[in-house]
PDB file of C-alpha atoms in Angstrom:
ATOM      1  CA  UNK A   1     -28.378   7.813  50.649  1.00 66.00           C
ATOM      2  CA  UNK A   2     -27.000  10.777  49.092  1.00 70.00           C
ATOM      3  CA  UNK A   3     -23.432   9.323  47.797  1.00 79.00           C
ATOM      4  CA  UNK A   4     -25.930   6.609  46.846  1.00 83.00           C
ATOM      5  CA  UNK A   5     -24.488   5.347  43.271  1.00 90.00           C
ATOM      6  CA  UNK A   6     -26.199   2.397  41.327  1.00 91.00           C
ATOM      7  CA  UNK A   7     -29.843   1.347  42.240  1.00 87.00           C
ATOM      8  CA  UNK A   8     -32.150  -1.399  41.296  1.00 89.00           C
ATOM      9  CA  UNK A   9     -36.009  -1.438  41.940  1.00 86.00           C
ATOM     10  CA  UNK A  10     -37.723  -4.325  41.247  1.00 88.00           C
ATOM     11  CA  UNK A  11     -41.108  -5.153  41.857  1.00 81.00           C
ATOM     12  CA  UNK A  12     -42.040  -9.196  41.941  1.00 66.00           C
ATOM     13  CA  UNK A  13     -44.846  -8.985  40.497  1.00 64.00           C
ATOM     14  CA  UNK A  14     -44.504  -6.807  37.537  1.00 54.00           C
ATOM     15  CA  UNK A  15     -47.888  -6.495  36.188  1.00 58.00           C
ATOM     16  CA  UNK A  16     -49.416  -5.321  39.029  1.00 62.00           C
ATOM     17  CA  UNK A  17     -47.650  -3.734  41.853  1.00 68.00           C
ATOM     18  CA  UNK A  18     -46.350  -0.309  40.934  1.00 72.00           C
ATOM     19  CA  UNK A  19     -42.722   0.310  41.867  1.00 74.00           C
ATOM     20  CA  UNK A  20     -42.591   3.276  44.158  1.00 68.00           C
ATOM     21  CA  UNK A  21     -39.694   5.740  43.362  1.00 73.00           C
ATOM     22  CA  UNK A  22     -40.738   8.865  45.269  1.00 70.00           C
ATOM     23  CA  UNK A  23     -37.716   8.943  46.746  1.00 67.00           C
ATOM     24  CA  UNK A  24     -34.926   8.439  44.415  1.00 68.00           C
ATOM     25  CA  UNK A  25     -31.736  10.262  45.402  1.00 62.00           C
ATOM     26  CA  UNK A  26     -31.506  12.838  42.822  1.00 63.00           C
ATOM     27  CA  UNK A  27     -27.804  13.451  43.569  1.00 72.00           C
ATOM     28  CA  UNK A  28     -25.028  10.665  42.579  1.00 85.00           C
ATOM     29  CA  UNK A  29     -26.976   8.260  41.356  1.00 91.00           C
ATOM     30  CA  UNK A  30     -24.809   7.142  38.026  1.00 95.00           C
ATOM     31  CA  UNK A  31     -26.881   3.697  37.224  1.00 96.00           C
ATOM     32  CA  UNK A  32     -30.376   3.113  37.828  1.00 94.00           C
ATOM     33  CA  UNK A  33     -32.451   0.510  37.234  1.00 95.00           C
ATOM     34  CA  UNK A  34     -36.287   0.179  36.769  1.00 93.00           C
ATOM     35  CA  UNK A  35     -38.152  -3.099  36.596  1.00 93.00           C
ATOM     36  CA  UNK A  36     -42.223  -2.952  37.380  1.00 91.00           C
ATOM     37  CA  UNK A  37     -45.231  -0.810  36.519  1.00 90.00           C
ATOM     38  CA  UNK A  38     -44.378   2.849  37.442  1.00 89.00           C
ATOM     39  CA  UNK A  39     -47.256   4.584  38.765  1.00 85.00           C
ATOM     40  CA  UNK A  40     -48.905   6.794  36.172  1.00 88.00           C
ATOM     41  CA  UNK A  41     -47.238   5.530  33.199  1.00 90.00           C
ATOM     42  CA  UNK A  42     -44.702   8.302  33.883  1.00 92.00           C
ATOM     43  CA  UNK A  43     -41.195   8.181  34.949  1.00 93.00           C
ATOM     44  CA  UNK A  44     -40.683   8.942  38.532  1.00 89.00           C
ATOM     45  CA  UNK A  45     -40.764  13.259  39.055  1.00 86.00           C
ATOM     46  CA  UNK A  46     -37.030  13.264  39.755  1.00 87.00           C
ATOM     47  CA  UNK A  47     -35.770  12.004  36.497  1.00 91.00           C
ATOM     48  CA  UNK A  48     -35.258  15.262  35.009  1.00 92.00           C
ATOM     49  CA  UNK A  49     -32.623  15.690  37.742  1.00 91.00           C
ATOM     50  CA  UNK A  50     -30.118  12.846  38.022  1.00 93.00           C
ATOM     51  CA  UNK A  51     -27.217  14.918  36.215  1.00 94.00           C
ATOM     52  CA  UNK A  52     -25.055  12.667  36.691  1.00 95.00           C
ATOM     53  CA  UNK A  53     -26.639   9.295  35.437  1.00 96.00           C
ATOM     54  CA  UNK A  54     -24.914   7.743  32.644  1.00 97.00           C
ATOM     55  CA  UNK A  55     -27.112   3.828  32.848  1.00 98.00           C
ATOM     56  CA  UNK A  56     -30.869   3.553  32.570  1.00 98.00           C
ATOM     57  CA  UNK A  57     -32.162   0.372  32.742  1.00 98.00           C
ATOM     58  CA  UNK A  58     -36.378   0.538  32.645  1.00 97.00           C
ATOM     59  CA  UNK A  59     -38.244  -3.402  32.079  1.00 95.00           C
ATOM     60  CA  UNK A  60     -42.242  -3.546  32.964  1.00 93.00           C
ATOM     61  CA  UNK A  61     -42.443  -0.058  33.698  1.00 93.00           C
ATOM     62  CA  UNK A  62     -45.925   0.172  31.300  1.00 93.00           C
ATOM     63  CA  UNK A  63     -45.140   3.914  30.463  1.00 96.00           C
ATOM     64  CA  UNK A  64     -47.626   5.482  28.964  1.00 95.00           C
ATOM     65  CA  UNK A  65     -46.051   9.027  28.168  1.00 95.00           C
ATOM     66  CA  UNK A  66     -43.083   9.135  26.265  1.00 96.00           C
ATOM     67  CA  UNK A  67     -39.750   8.857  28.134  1.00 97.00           C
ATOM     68  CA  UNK A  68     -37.257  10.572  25.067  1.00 97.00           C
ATOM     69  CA  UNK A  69     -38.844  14.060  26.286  1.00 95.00           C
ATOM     70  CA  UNK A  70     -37.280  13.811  29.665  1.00 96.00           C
ATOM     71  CA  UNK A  71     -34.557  11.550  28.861  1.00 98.00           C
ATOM     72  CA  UNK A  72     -33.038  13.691  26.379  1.00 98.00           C
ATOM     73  CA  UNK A  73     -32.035  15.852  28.391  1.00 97.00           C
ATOM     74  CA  UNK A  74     -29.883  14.277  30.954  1.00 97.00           C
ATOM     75  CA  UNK A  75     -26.345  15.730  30.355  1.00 98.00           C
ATOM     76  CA  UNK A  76     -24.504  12.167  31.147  1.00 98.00           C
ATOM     77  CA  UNK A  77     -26.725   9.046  30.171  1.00 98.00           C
ATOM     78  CA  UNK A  78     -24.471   7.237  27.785  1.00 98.00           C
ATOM     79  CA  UNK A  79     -26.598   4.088  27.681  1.00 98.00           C
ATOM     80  CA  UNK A  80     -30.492   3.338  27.633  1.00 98.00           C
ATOM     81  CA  UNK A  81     -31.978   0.546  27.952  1.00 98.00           C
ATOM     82  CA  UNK A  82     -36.154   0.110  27.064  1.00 98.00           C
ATOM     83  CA  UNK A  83     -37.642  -3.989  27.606  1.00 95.00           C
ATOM     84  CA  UNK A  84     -39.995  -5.711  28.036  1.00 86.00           C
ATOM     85  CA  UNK A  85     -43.025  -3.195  27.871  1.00 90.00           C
ATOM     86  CA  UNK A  86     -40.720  -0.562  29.694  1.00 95.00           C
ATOM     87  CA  UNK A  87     -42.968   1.776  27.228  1.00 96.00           C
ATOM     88  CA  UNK A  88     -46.652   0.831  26.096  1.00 96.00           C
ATOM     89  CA  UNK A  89     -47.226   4.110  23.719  1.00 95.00           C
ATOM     90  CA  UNK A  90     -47.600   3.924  20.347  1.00 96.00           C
ATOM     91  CA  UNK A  91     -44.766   6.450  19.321  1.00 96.00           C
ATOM     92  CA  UNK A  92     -41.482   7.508  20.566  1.00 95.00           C
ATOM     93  CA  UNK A  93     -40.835  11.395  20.436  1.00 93.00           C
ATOM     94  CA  UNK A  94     -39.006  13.574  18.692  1.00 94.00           C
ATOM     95  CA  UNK A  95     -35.329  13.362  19.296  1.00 96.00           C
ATOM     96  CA  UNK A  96     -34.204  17.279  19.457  1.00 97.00           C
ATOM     97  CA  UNK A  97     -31.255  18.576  18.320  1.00 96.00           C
ATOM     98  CA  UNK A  98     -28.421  18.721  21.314  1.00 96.00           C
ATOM     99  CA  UNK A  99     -30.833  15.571  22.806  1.00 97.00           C
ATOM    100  CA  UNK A 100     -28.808  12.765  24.180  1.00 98.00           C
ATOM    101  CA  UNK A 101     -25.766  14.476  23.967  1.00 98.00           C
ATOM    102  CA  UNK A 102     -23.599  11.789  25.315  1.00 98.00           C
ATOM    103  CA  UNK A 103     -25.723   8.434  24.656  1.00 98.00           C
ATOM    104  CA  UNK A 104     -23.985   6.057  23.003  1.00 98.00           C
ATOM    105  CA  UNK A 105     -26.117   2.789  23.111  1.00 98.00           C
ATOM    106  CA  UNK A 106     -29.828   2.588  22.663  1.00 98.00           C
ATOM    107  CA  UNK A 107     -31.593  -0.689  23.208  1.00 98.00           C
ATOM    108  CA  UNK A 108     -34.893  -1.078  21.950  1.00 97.00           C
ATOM    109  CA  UNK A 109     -36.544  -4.183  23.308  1.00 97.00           C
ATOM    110  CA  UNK A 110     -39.891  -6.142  23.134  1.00 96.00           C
ATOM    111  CA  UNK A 111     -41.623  -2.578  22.967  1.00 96.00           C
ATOM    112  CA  UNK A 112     -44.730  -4.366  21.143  1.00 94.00           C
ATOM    113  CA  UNK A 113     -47.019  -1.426  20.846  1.00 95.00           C
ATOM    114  CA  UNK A 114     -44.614   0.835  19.519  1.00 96.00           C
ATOM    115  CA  UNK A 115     -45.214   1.647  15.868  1.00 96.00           C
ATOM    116  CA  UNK A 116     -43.596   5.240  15.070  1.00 96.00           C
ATOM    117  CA  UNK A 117     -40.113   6.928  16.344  1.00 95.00           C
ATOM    118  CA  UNK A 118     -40.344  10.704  16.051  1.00 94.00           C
ATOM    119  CA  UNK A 119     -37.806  12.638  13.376  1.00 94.00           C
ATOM    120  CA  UNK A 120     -34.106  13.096  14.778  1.00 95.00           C
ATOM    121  CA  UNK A 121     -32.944  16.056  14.419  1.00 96.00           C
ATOM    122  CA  UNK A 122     -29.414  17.272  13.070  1.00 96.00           C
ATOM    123  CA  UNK A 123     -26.861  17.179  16.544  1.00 96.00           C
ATOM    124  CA  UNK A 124     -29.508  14.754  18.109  1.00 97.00           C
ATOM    125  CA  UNK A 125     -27.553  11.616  19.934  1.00 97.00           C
ATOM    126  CA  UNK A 126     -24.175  12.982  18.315  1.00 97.00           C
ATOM    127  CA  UNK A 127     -22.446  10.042  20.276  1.00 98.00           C
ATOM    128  CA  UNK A 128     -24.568   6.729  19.321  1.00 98.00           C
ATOM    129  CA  UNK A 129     -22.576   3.735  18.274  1.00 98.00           C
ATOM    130  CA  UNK A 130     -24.869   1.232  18.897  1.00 98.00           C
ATOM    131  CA  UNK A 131     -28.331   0.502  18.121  1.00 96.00           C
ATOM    132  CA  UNK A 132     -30.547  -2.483  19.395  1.00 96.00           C
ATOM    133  CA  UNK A 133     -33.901  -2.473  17.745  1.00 95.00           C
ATOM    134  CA  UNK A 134     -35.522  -5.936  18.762  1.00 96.00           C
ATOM    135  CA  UNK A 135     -38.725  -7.438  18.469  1.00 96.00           C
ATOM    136  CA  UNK A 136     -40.300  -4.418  18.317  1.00 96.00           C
ATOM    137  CA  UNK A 137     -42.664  -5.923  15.308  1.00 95.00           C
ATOM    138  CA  UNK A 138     -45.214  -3.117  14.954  1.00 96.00           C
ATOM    139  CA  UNK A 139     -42.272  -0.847  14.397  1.00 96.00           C
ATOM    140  CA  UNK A 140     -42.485  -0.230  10.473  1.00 92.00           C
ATOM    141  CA  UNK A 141     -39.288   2.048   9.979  1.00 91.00           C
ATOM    142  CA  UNK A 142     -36.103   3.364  11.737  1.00 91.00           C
ATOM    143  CA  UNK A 143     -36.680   7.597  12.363  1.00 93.00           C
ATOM    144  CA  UNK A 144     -36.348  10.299   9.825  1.00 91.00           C
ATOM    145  CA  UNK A 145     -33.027  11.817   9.797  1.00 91.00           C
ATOM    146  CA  UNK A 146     -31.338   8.448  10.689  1.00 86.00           C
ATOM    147  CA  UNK A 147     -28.688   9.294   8.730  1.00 86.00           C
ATOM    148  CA  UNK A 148     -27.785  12.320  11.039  1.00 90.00           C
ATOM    149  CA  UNK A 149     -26.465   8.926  13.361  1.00 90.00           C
ATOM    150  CA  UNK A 150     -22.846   9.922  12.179  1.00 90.00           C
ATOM    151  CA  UNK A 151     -20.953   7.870  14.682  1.00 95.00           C
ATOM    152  CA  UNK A 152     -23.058   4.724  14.536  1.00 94.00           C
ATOM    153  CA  UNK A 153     -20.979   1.993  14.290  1.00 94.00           C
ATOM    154  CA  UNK A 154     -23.041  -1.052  14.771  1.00 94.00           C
ATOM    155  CA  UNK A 155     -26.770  -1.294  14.321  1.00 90.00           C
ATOM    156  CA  UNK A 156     -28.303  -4.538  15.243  1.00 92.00           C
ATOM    157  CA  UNK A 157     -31.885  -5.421  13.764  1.00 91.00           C
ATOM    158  CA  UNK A 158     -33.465  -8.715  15.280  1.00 94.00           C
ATOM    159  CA  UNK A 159     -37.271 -10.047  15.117  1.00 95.00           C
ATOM    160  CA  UNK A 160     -38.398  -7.545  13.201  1.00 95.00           C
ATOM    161  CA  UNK A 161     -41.352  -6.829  10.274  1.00 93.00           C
ATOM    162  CA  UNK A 162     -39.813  -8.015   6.645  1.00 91.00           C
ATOM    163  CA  UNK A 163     -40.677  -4.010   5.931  1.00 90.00           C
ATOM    164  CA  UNK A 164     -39.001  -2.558   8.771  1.00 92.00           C
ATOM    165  CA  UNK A 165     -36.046  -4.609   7.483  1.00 87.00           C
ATOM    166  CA  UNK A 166     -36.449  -4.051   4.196  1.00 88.00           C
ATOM    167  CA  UNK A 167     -36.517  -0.305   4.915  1.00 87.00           C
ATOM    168  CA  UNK A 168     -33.192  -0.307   7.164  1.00 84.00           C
ATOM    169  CA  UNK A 169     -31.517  -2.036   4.166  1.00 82.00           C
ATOM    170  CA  UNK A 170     -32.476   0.798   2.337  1.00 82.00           C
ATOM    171  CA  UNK A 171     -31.251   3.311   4.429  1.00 73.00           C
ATOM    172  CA  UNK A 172     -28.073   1.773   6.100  1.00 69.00           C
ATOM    173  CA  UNK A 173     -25.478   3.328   5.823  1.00 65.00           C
ATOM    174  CA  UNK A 174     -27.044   6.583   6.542  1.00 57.00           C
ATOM    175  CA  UNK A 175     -23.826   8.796   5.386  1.00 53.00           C
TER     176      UNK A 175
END
């Protein structure tokens, strides 16, 4: 499986059987997609190491710990996709300088517990054109240093708090 390129897991019953990914193929994989409860609310221990995936797609995956730390830092993921209680915490991270350095669309989906995203830094996500936020209701304002999103072209804001909205409006455009 090492030339191994796109991957799906999916787990039928999403609530309750945990997904096992102890064997990804850290190698080639460019798209990968996880939908079920990951054991430990953690990503799976190779994440840090697929260099060369530019698609993440995580649904169900009840994280607990926050996935920007890891995710971050992969050199190639251009798009990033969090549903459907992909992450249960109550705050995304910080997004560091250099982080992302090649994403360019960020989906935000049904992430109902989340209530805080961490401060972006100057040269964080220097690529983003396109932002999902989406019925994430508890969510109560886009991150400080928004307006460091240079290149975003297209921000989409759907089923969300009349003060998160009211706060965006504010902000937008952030240059």
């Amino acid at each position: 499986m090492d030339a191994l390129c796109h991957l799906s897991l999916a787990s039928t019953e999403v609530d309750t059987t945990p997904l096992h990914t102890e064997n990804l193929p850290p190698t080639a994989l460019e798209r990968l997609a996880l939908i079920g409860h990951l054991t430990g609310g953690k990503l799976p221990k190779c994440t840090a190491s697929l260099l060369c995936l530019n698609g993440l797609d995580l649904a169900y995956c009840k994280l607990t710990e926050d996935p920007f730390a890891i995710l971050q830092t992969l050199p190639n993921l251009m798009y990033l996709n969090l549903n459907g209680a992909s992450y249960v915490g109550k705050k995304l991270g910080k997004c560091r300088a250099r982080g992302f350095p090649k994403l360019q669309w960020l989906n935000l989906y049904n992430l109902n517990e989340l209530r805080k995203w961490g401060n972006v830094e100057e040269g964080a996500m220097p690529c983003l054109r396109r932002l999902f936020v989406w019925n994430c209701r508890k969510l109560r304002r886009l991150p400080q240093g928004f307006q460091y999103f240079t290149t975003l072209q297209q921000l989409n804001l759907f089923l969300m708090s009349d003060e998160f909205v009211s706060r965006a409006k504010r902000d937008w455009p952030p240059y």
